[in-house]
Amino acid sequence: KEAGLDHLQVSIQASSKDLNDHLAGTKSFEHKQEVARLVKKHGYPMVLCVVIHRENIHQMPEILAMAEELGADYLELANTQYYGWAHANRDLLLPTQEQFEQAEEIAQAFKEKVAGKMKIYYVVPDFYEDRPKACMNGWGTTFLTIAPDGVALPCHSARELPGLDCPNVNDHSISDIWHESKAFNFFRGNEWMQEPCRSCDEKDKDFGGCRCQAYLLTGDMYKADPVCSKSPDRQVIQDALDSARESALSADEQPLVFRNSKNSRLY
């Protein structure tokens, strides 16, 4: 605390041991709960984070009860964002509209119940929105991420975008990286925007959406985030929703693809 640490976050994958350990790939459920109790024992505010998807969304009441039992000060119910390995497993992870709406209703009721005792953050899956998220609060306006190898990134997935030439803190000062680097200036402002973003009256609110998602789903990082209903590529989102729903209703159950040292080189 003297050094400035003001809270700790614990991530749990599910409310049950079997599902948590399956999703985490390790026998970690009891250890995570023990750590959560230690955080409270030592007087730190605790953020409990649970990433929500089709494998665990049915446990929403139990997840909320677990957060209350562990004494969480903040609960982040983070619906999966479909990049990386989540994108590879999207058909198996993306909840149906009905599942999402039911879980949101349960979470909102709980939020009212614990008002003043626990703060709930419910991160909505943008595939069910008609406007994109203002990713990173706007490119190069707020966040700077430094990777373990020293590369400075405007967002966590920026390395996936071509031509950014992300700088390294071993070679440049933070000031130069923030103000002068190609990567951090690449999508600042709106000169880079194509239509419909360029003339949209919401462009200063959502900044055209997520550049990484636009690139992942359309192959063009300058395009409007296809989550937006104004995007000419919105159909790729509807196709993803339809495919996930078909998977959810299918009797042919497919296993999740988990990352390992071999296949991690493929994504």
PDB file of C-alpha atoms in Angstrom:
ATOM      1  CA  LYS A   1       0.000   0.000   0.000  1.00  0.00           C
ATOM      2  CA  GLU A   2       2.860   2.356   0.792  1.00  0.00           C
ATOM      3  CA  ALA A   3       4.073   1.891  -2.794  1.00  0.00           C
ATOM      4  CA  GLY A   4       0.697   2.965  -4.189  1.00  0.00           C
ATOM      5  CA  LEU A   5      -1.117  -0.321  -4.831  1.00  0.00           C
ATOM      6  CA  ASP A   6      -4.773   0.553  -4.299  1.00  0.00           C
ATOM      7  CA  HIS A   7      -6.706  -2.528  -5.453  1.00  0.00           C
ATOM      8  CA  LEU A   8      -6.307  -6.057  -6.792  1.00  0.00           C
ATOM      9  CA  GLN A   9      -8.209  -7.885  -9.508  1.00  0.00           C
ATOM     10  CA  VAL A  10      -9.034 -11.579  -9.458  1.00  0.00           C
ATOM     11  CA  SER A  11     -10.329 -13.326 -12.562  1.00  0.00           C
ATOM     12  CA  ILE A  12     -12.552 -16.398 -12.252  1.00  0.00           C
ATOM     13  CA  GLN A  13     -13.883 -18.206 -15.304  1.00  0.00           C
ATOM     14  CA  ALA A  14     -17.093 -19.684 -13.869  1.00  0.00           C
ATOM     15  CA  SER A  15     -19.028 -20.221 -10.657  1.00  0.00           C
ATOM     16  CA  SER A  16     -18.374 -23.966 -10.594  1.00  0.00           C
ATOM     17  CA  LYS A  17     -15.060 -25.745 -10.129  1.00  0.00           C
ATOM     18  CA  ASP A  18     -15.386 -28.092 -13.105  1.00  0.00           C
ATOM     19  CA  LEU A  19     -16.261 -25.385 -15.629  1.00  0.00           C
ATOM     20  CA  ASN A  20     -13.713 -22.901 -14.286  1.00  0.00           C
ATOM     21  CA  ASP A  21     -10.923 -25.464 -14.446  1.00  0.00           C
ATOM     22  CA  HIS A  22     -11.980 -26.564 -17.929  1.00  0.00           C
ATOM     23  CA  LEU A  23     -11.977 -23.017 -19.296  1.00  0.00           C
ATOM     24  CA  ALA A  24      -8.802 -21.985 -17.483  1.00  0.00           C
ATOM     25  CA  GLY A  25      -6.958 -25.128 -18.518  1.00  0.00           C
ATOM     26  CA  THR A  26      -5.701 -25.543 -14.949  1.00  0.00           C
ATOM     27  CA  LYS A  27      -7.081 -26.713 -11.622  1.00  0.00           C
ATOM     28  CA  SER A  28      -7.344 -23.167 -10.334  1.00  0.00           C
ATOM     29  CA  PHE A  29     -10.851 -22.593  -8.975  1.00  0.00           C
ATOM     30  CA  GLU A  30     -10.103 -23.157  -5.308  1.00  0.00           C
ATOM     31  CA  HIS A  31      -6.822 -21.257  -5.554  1.00  0.00           C
ATOM     32  CA  LYS A  32      -8.552 -18.266  -7.153  1.00  0.00           C
ATOM     33  CA  GLN A  33     -11.142 -18.196  -4.391  1.00  0.00           C
ATOM     34  CA  GLU A  34      -8.391 -18.417  -1.782  1.00  0.00           C
ATOM     35  CA  VAL A  35      -6.593 -15.465  -3.389  1.00  0.00           C
ATOM     36  CA  ALA A  36      -9.836 -13.465  -3.451  1.00  0.00           C
ATOM     37  CA  ARG A  37     -10.262 -14.014   0.281  1.00  0.00           C
ATOM     38  CA  LEU A  38      -6.627 -13.034   0.917  1.00  0.00           C
ATOM     39  CA  VAL A  39      -7.174  -9.771  -0.963  1.00  0.00           C
ATOM     40  CA  LYS A  40     -10.030  -8.927   1.379  1.00  0.00           C
ATOM     41  CA  LYS A  41      -8.147 -10.166   4.442  1.00  0.00           C
ATOM     42  CA  HIS A  42      -5.326  -7.723   3.731  1.00  0.00           C
ATOM     43  CA  GLY A  43      -7.715  -4.818   3.318  1.00  0.00           C
ATOM     44  CA  TYR A  44      -7.546  -4.189  -0.410  1.00  0.00           C
ATOM     45  CA  PRO A  45     -10.559  -3.369  -2.553  1.00  0.00           C
ATOM     46  CA  MET A  46     -11.153  -6.311  -4.887  1.00  0.00           C
ATOM     47  CA  VAL A  47     -12.257  -6.321  -8.496  1.00  0.00           C
ATOM     48  CA  LEU A  48     -13.712  -9.689  -9.476  1.00  0.00           C
ATOM     49  CA  CYS A  49     -13.668 -10.198 -13.242  1.00  0.00           C
ATOM     50  CA  VAL A  50     -15.672 -12.873 -15.026  1.00  0.00           C
ATOM     51  CA  VAL A  51     -15.563 -13.030 -18.824  1.00  0.00           C
ATOM     52  CA  ILE A  52     -19.026 -13.991 -20.057  1.00  0.00           C
ATOM     53  CA  HIS A  53     -19.745 -16.217 -23.061  1.00  0.00           C
ATOM     54  CA  ARG A  54     -22.026 -19.073 -24.058  1.00  0.00           C
ATOM     55  CA  GLU A  55     -20.127 -21.622 -21.965  1.00  0.00           C
ATOM     56  CA  ASN A  56     -20.866 -19.834 -18.673  1.00  0.00           C
ATOM     57  CA  ILE A  57     -23.671 -17.333 -19.302  1.00  0.00           C
ATOM     58  CA  HIS A  58     -26.221 -19.773 -17.856  1.00  0.00           C
ATOM     59  CA  GLN A  59     -24.392 -19.418 -14.519  1.00  0.00           C
ATOM     60  CA  MET A  60     -25.135 -15.705 -14.192  1.00  0.00           C
ATOM     61  CA  PRO A  61     -27.159 -16.058 -10.927  1.00  0.00           C
ATOM     62  CA  GLU A  62     -24.440 -18.242  -9.398  1.00  0.00           C
ATOM     63  CA  ILE A  63     -21.662 -15.907 -10.581  1.00  0.00           C
ATOM     64  CA  LEU A  64     -23.393 -12.976  -8.898  1.00  0.00           C
ATOM     65  CA  ALA A  65     -23.876 -14.972  -5.696  1.00  0.00           C
ATOM     66  CA  MET A  66     -20.191 -15.949  -5.765  1.00  0.00           C
ATOM     67  CA  ALA A  67     -19.144 -12.301  -6.088  1.00  0.00           C
ATOM     68  CA  GLU A  68     -21.294 -11.396  -3.112  1.00  0.00           C
ATOM     69  CA  GLU A  69     -19.971 -14.297  -1.025  1.00  0.00           C
ATOM     70  CA  LEU A  70     -16.348 -13.367  -1.799  1.00  0.00           C
ATOM     71  CA  GLY A  71     -16.998  -9.756  -0.813  1.00  0.00           C
ATOM     72  CA  ALA A  72     -16.106  -8.225  -4.171  1.00  0.00           C
ATOM     73  CA  ASP A  73     -16.120  -4.432  -4.145  1.00  0.00           C
ATOM     74  CA  TYR A  74     -16.351  -4.307  -7.928  1.00  0.00           C
ATOM     75  CA  LEU A  75     -17.659  -6.946 -10.304  1.00  0.00           C
ATOM     76  CA  GLU A  76     -16.762  -6.775 -13.974  1.00  0.00           C
ATOM     77  CA  LEU A  77     -19.025  -8.922 -16.121  1.00  0.00           C
ATOM     78  CA  ALA A  78     -17.057  -8.628 -19.324  1.00  0.00           C
ATOM     79  CA  ASN A  79     -18.848 -10.128 -22.287  1.00  0.00           C
ATOM     80  CA  THR A  80     -16.267 -11.648 -24.598  1.00  0.00           C
ATOM     81  CA  GLN A  81     -14.804  -9.436 -27.297  1.00  0.00           C
ATOM     82  CA  TYR A  82     -14.148 -11.579 -30.349  1.00  0.00           C
ATOM     83  CA  TYR A  83     -10.482 -11.175 -31.190  1.00  0.00           C
ATOM     84  CA  GLY A  84      -7.645 -13.713 -31.208  1.00  0.00           C
ATOM     85  CA  TRP A  85      -8.645 -17.067 -29.744  1.00  0.00           C
ATOM     86  CA  ALA A  86     -12.153 -15.852 -28.999  1.00  0.00           C
ATOM     87  CA  HIS A  87     -12.530 -15.127 -32.718  1.00  0.00           C
ATOM     88  CA  ALA A  88     -11.291 -18.640 -33.529  1.00  0.00           C
ATOM     89  CA  ASN A  89     -13.979 -20.046 -31.188  1.00  0.00           C
ATOM     90  CA  ARG A  90     -16.678 -17.485 -31.921  1.00  0.00           C
ATOM     91  CA  ASP A  91     -19.367 -19.942 -33.039  1.00  0.00           C
ATOM     92  CA  LEU A  92     -19.006 -21.753 -29.717  1.00  0.00           C
ATOM     93  CA  LEU A  93     -18.680 -18.712 -27.454  1.00  0.00           C
ATOM     94  CA  LEU A  94     -21.104 -16.111 -28.802  1.00  0.00           C
ATOM     95  CA  PRO A  95     -24.370 -16.269 -26.811  1.00  0.00           C
ATOM     96  CA  THR A  96     -27.719 -16.133 -28.523  1.00  0.00           C
ATOM     97  CA  GLN A  97     -29.762 -12.943 -28.309  1.00  0.00           C
ATOM     98  CA  GLU A  98     -32.089 -14.634 -25.823  1.00  0.00           C
ATOM     99  CA  GLN A  99     -29.219 -15.747 -23.586  1.00  0.00           C
ATOM    100  CA  PHE A 100     -27.677 -12.295 -23.630  1.00  0.00           C
ATOM    101  CA  GLU A 101     -30.930 -10.498 -22.814  1.00  0.00           C
ATOM    102  CA  GLN A 102     -31.790 -12.897 -19.983  1.00  0.00           C
ATOM    103  CA  ALA A 103     -28.319 -12.583 -18.443  1.00  0.00           C
ATOM    104  CA  GLU A 104     -28.415  -8.794 -18.710  1.00  0.00           C
ATOM    105  CA  GLU A 105     -31.796  -8.687 -16.971  1.00  0.00           C
ATOM    106  CA  ILE A 106     -30.479 -10.836 -14.107  1.00  0.00           C
ATOM    107  CA  ALA A 107     -27.346  -8.700 -13.784  1.00  0.00           C
ATOM    108  CA  GLN A 108     -29.302  -5.438 -13.759  1.00  0.00           C
ATOM    109  CA  ALA A 109     -31.628  -6.711 -11.023  1.00  0.00           C
ATOM    110  CA  PHE A 110     -28.613  -7.731  -8.945  1.00  0.00           C
ATOM    111  CA  LYS A 111     -27.008  -4.342  -9.559  1.00  0.00           C
ATOM    112  CA  GLU A 112     -30.024  -2.665  -7.972  1.00  0.00           C
ATOM    113  CA  LYS A 113     -29.977  -5.108  -5.065  1.00  0.00           C
ATOM    114  CA  VAL A 114     -26.331  -4.413  -4.137  1.00  0.00           C
ATOM    115  CA  ALA A 115     -26.314  -0.685  -4.924  1.00  0.00           C
ATOM    116  CA  GLY A 116     -24.017   1.075  -2.477  1.00  0.00           C
ATOM    117  CA  LYS A 117     -22.230  -2.159  -1.524  1.00  0.00           C
ATOM    118  CA  MET A 118     -20.807  -3.461  -4.801  1.00  0.00           C
ATOM    119  CA  LYS A 119     -20.273  -1.687  -8.108  1.00  0.00           C
ATOM    120  CA  ILE A 120     -21.194  -3.700 -11.194  1.00  0.00           C
ATOM    121  CA  TYR A 121     -19.672  -3.139 -14.621  1.00  0.00           C
ATOM    122  CA  TYR A 122     -21.574  -4.969 -17.344  1.00  0.00           C
ATOM    123  CA  VAL A 123     -19.601  -4.836 -20.588  1.00  0.00           C
ATOM    124  CA  VAL A 124     -22.033  -5.378 -23.448  1.00  0.00           C
ATOM    125  CA  PRO A 125     -21.002  -7.581 -26.414  1.00  0.00           C
ATOM    126  CA  ASP A 126     -20.862  -5.154 -29.314  1.00  0.00           C
ATOM    127  CA  PHE A 127     -22.116  -7.738 -31.816  1.00  0.00           C
ATOM    128  CA  TYR A 128     -25.577  -7.058 -30.359  1.00  0.00           C
ATOM    129  CA  GLU A 129     -25.225  -3.289 -30.677  1.00  0.00           C
ATOM    130  CA  ASP A 130     -25.953  -1.099 -33.700  1.00  0.00           C
ATOM    131  CA  ARG A 131     -23.145   1.342 -32.965  1.00  0.00           C
ATOM    132  CA  PRO A 132     -19.488   0.492 -32.369  1.00  0.00           C
ATOM    133  CA  LYS A 133     -17.601   1.025 -29.149  1.00  0.00           C
ATOM    134  CA  ALA A 134     -15.271   4.015 -28.948  1.00  0.00           C
ATOM    135  CA  CYS A 135     -12.307   1.688 -28.833  1.00  0.00           C
ATOM    136  CA  MET A 136      -9.606   2.767 -26.345  1.00  0.00           C
ATOM    137  CA  ASN A 137     -11.590   6.008 -25.961  1.00  0.00           C
ATOM    138  CA  GLY A 138     -10.167   7.046 -29.315  1.00  0.00           C
ATOM    139  CA  TRP A 139      -6.851   6.025 -30.882  1.00  0.00           C
ATOM    140  CA  GLY A 140      -3.863   7.652 -29.207  1.00  0.00           C
ATOM    141  CA  THR A 141      -5.926   9.807 -26.858  1.00  0.00           C
ATOM    142  CA  THR A 142      -5.815   7.994 -23.528  1.00  0.00           C
ATOM    143  CA  PHE A 143      -4.033   4.640 -23.419  1.00  0.00           C
ATOM    144  CA  LEU A 144      -0.488   3.449 -24.007  1.00  0.00           C
ATOM    145  CA  THR A 145       0.302  -0.245 -23.565  1.00  0.00           C
ATOM    146  CA  ILE A 146       3.863  -1.519 -23.236  1.00  0.00           C
ATOM    147  CA  ALA A 147       4.355  -5.159 -24.221  1.00  0.00           C
ATOM    148  CA  PRO A 148       6.909  -7.388 -22.446  1.00  0.00           C
ATOM    149  CA  ASP A 149       9.397  -6.843 -25.282  1.00  0.00           C
ATOM    150  CA  GLY A 150       9.145  -3.066 -24.880  1.00  0.00           C
ATOM    151  CA  VAL A 151       6.927  -2.348 -27.877  1.00  0.00           C
ATOM    152  CA  ALA A 152       4.531   0.525 -27.187  1.00  0.00           C
ATOM    153  CA  LEU A 153       1.014  -0.002 -28.494  1.00  0.00           C
ATOM    154  CA  PRO A 154      -1.982   2.340 -28.911  1.00  0.00           C
ATOM    155  CA  CYS A 155      -4.186  -0.680 -28.144  1.00  0.00           C
ATOM    156  CA  HIS A 156      -3.609  -4.280 -27.081  1.00  0.00           C
ATOM    157  CA  SER A 157      -4.075  -5.722 -30.584  1.00  0.00           C
ATOM    158  CA  ALA A 158      -2.364  -2.990 -32.594  1.00  0.00           C
ATOM    159  CA  ARG A 159       0.426  -5.311 -33.735  1.00  0.00           C
ATOM    160  CA  GLU A 160      -2.112  -7.106 -35.919  1.00  0.00           C
ATOM    161  CA  LEU A 161      -2.532  -4.014 -38.086  1.00  0.00           C
ATOM    162  CA  PRO A 162      -0.179  -3.623 -41.060  1.00  0.00           C
ATOM    163  CA  GLY A 163       2.248  -0.755 -41.471  1.00  0.00           C
ATOM    164  CA  LEU A 164       2.086   0.829 -38.015  1.00  0.00           C
ATOM    165  CA  ASP A 165       5.782   0.408 -37.190  1.00  0.00           C
ATOM    166  CA  CYS A 166       5.109   0.392 -33.442  1.00  0.00           C
ATOM    167  CA  PRO A 167       8.016   1.957 -31.498  1.00  0.00           C
ATOM    168  CA  ASN A 168       9.945   0.385 -28.632  1.00  0.00           C
ATOM    169  CA  VAL A 169      10.574   2.062 -25.273  1.00  0.00           C
ATOM    170  CA  ASN A 170      14.152   0.789 -25.415  1.00  0.00           C
ATOM    171  CA  ASP A 171      14.751   3.050 -28.406  1.00  0.00           C
ATOM    172  CA  HIS A 172      12.459   6.038 -27.838  1.00  0.00           C
ATOM    173  CA  SER A 173      11.200   8.119 -24.940  1.00  0.00           C
ATOM    174  CA  ILE A 174       7.567   7.863 -23.886  1.00  0.00           C
ATOM    175  CA  SER A 175       7.123  11.500 -24.882  1.00  0.00           C
ATOM    176  CA  ASP A 176       8.435  10.888 -28.397  1.00  0.00           C
ATOM    177  CA  ILE A 177       6.351   7.732 -28.728  1.00  0.00           C
ATOM    178  CA  TRP A 178       3.181   9.525 -27.680  1.00  0.00           C
ATOM    179  CA  HIS A 179       3.652  12.722 -29.666  1.00  0.00           C
ATOM    180  CA  GLU A 180       5.797  11.819 -32.660  1.00  0.00           C
ATOM    181  CA  SER A 181       5.515   8.128 -33.524  1.00  0.00           C
ATOM    182  CA  LYS A 182       3.782   6.958 -36.672  1.00  0.00           C
ATOM    183  CA  ALA A 183       1.811   4.318 -34.765  1.00  0.00           C
ATOM    184  CA  PHE A 184       0.236   6.678 -32.243  1.00  0.00           C
ATOM    185  CA  ASN A 185      -0.631   9.286 -34.860  1.00  0.00           C
ATOM    186  CA  PHE A 186      -1.967   6.812 -37.415  1.00  0.00           C
ATOM    187  CA  PHE A 187      -5.668   7.025 -36.520  1.00  0.00           C
ATOM    188  CA  ARG A 188      -5.754  10.279 -34.590  1.00  0.00           C
ATOM    189  CA  GLY A 189      -8.270  12.792 -35.869  1.00  0.00           C
ATOM    190  CA  ASN A 190     -10.566  11.835 -38.735  1.00  0.00           C
ATOM    191  CA  GLU A 191      -8.565  12.491 -41.902  1.00  0.00           C
ATOM    192  CA  TRP A 192      -8.028   8.744 -42.311  1.00  0.00           C
ATOM    193  CA  MET A 193     -11.750   7.981 -42.314  1.00  0.00           C
ATOM    194  CA  GLN A 194     -13.679   6.626 -45.267  1.00  0.00           C
ATOM    195  CA  GLU A 195     -17.402   7.006 -45.790  1.00  0.00           C
ATOM    196  CA  PRO A 196     -19.769   6.586 -44.038  1.00  0.00           C
ATOM    197  CA  CYS A 197     -17.575   7.616 -41.081  1.00  0.00           C
ATOM    198  CA  ARG A 198     -16.109  10.763 -42.615  1.00  0.00           C
ATOM    199  CA  SER A 199     -19.468  12.536 -42.918  1.00  0.00           C
ATOM    200  CA  CYS A 200     -21.133  10.860 -39.926  1.00  0.00           C
ATOM    201  CA  ASP A 201     -22.322  13.150 -37.128  1.00  0.00           C
ATOM    202  CA  GLU A 202     -21.279  10.488 -34.593  1.00  0.00           C
ATOM    203  CA  LYS A 203     -17.636  10.224 -35.668  1.00  0.00           C
ATOM    204  CA  ASP A 204     -16.399  12.261 -32.703  1.00  0.00           C
ATOM    205  CA  LYS A 205     -18.288   9.935 -30.366  1.00  0.00           C
ATOM    206  CA  ASP A 206     -17.236   6.481 -31.583  1.00  0.00           C
ATOM    207  CA  PHE A 207     -14.216   7.409 -33.771  1.00  0.00           C
ATOM    208  CA  GLY A 208     -15.322   4.937 -36.427  1.00  0.00           C
ATOM    209  CA  GLY A 209     -15.185   2.049 -33.970  1.00  0.00           C
ATOM    210  CA  CYS A 210     -12.411  -0.480 -33.483  1.00  0.00           C
ATOM    211  CA  ARG A 211      -9.637  -0.485 -36.087  1.00  0.00           C
ATOM    212  CA  CYS A 212      -8.567  -4.015 -35.187  1.00  0.00           C
ATOM    213  CA  GLN A 213     -12.114  -5.338 -35.509  1.00  0.00           C
ATOM    214  CA  ALA A 214     -12.573  -3.573 -38.839  1.00  0.00           C
ATOM    215  CA  TYR A 215      -9.369  -5.184 -40.109  1.00  0.00           C
ATOM    216  CA  LEU A 216     -10.206  -8.608 -38.673  1.00  0.00           C
ATOM    217  CA  LEU A 217     -13.681  -8.735 -40.190  1.00  0.00           C
ATOM    218  CA  THR A 218     -13.262  -6.809 -43.454  1.00  0.00           C
ATOM    219  CA  GLY A 219      -9.544  -6.957 -44.225  1.00  0.00           C
ATOM    220  CA  ASP A 220      -9.400  -3.139 -44.347  1.00  0.00           C
ATOM    221  CA  MET A 221      -8.379  -1.254 -41.209  1.00  0.00           C
ATOM    222  CA  TYR A 222      -9.700   2.039 -42.618  1.00  0.00           C
ATOM    223  CA  LYS A 223     -13.286   0.834 -42.981  1.00  0.00           C
ATOM    224  CA  ALA A 224     -16.116   1.526 -40.568  1.00  0.00           C
ATOM    225  CA  ASP A 225     -16.320  -1.006 -37.776  1.00  0.00           C
ATOM    226  CA  PRO A 226     -18.891  -3.464 -39.205  1.00  0.00           C
ATOM    227  CA  VAL A 227     -20.745  -3.469 -35.882  1.00  0.00           C
ATOM    228  CA  CYS A 228     -22.178  -0.117 -36.971  1.00  0.00           C
ATOM    229  CA  SER A 229     -25.547  -0.356 -38.696  1.00  0.00           C
ATOM    230  CA  LYS A 230     -24.334   2.318 -41.140  1.00  0.00           C
ATOM    231  CA  SER A 231     -21.434   0.136 -42.265  1.00  0.00           C
ATOM    232  CA  PRO A 232     -21.772  -1.452 -45.713  1.00  0.00           C
ATOM    233  CA  ASP A 233     -20.185  -4.535 -44.122  1.00  0.00           C
ATOM    234  CA  ARG A 234     -22.765  -4.949 -41.348  1.00  0.00           C
ATOM    235  CA  GLN A 235     -23.806  -8.262 -42.892  1.00  0.00           C
ATOM    236  CA  VAL A 236     -20.625  -9.928 -41.588  1.00  0.00           C
ATOM    237  CA  ILE A 237     -21.907  -9.312 -38.055  1.00  0.00           C
ATOM    238  CA  GLN A 238     -25.320 -10.739 -38.871  1.00  0.00           C
ATOM    239  CA  ASP A 239     -23.658 -13.748 -40.480  1.00  0.00           C
ATOM    240  CA  ALA A 240     -21.630 -14.286 -37.295  1.00  0.00           C
ATOM    241  CA  LEU A 241     -24.757 -14.073 -35.134  1.00  0.00           C
ATOM    242  CA  ASP A 242     -26.611 -16.501 -37.392  1.00  0.00           C
ATOM    243  CA  SER A 243     -23.704 -18.935 -37.421  1.00  0.00           C
ATOM    244  CA  ALA A 244     -23.358 -18.828 -33.633  1.00  0.00           C
ATOM    245  CA  ARG A 245     -27.088 -19.349 -33.170  1.00  0.00           C
ATOM    246  CA  GLU A 246     -27.023 -22.314 -35.517  1.00  0.00           C
ATOM    247  CA  SER A 247     -24.126 -23.734 -33.508  1.00  0.00           C
ATOM    248  CA  ALA A 248     -26.004 -23.198 -30.234  1.00  0.00           C
ATOM    249  CA  LEU A 249     -29.036 -25.082 -31.539  1.00  0.00           C
ATOM    250  CA  SER A 250     -27.032 -27.877 -33.130  1.00  0.00           C
ATOM    251  CA  ALA A 251     -26.935 -31.327 -31.568  1.00  0.00           C
ATOM    252  CA  ASP A 252     -23.438 -31.770 -32.994  1.00  0.00           C
ATOM    253  CA  GLU A 253     -21.418 -30.343 -30.116  1.00  0.00           C
ATOM    254  CA  GLN A 254     -17.940 -29.144 -31.067  1.00  0.00           C
ATOM    255  CA  PRO A 255     -15.054 -28.708 -28.602  1.00  0.00           C
ATOM    256  CA  LEU A 256     -13.382 -25.372 -27.942  1.00  0.00           C
ATOM    257  CA  VAL A 257      -9.964 -24.889 -29.500  1.00  0.00           C
ATOM    258  CA  PHE A 258      -7.535 -24.094 -26.693  1.00  0.00           C
ATOM    259  CA  ARG A 259      -4.227 -22.349 -27.224  1.00  0.00           C
ATOM    260  CA  ASN A 260      -1.045 -24.345 -26.803  1.00  0.00           C
ATOM    261  CA  SER A 261       2.609 -23.819 -27.660  1.00  0.00           C
ATOM    262  CA  LYS A 262       2.128 -25.340 -31.113  1.00  0.00           C
ATOM    263  CA  ASN A 263      -1.088 -23.796 -32.389  1.00  0.00           C
ATOM    264  CA  SER A 264      -0.414 -20.393 -30.807  1.00  0.00           C
ATOM    265  CA  ARG A 265       1.931 -19.765 -33.729  1.00  0.00           C
ATOM    266  CA  LEU A 266      -0.976 -20.093 -36.146  1.00  0.00           C
ATOM    267  CA  TYR A 267      -3.087 -17.211 -34.786  1.00  0.00           C
TER     268      TYR A 267
END
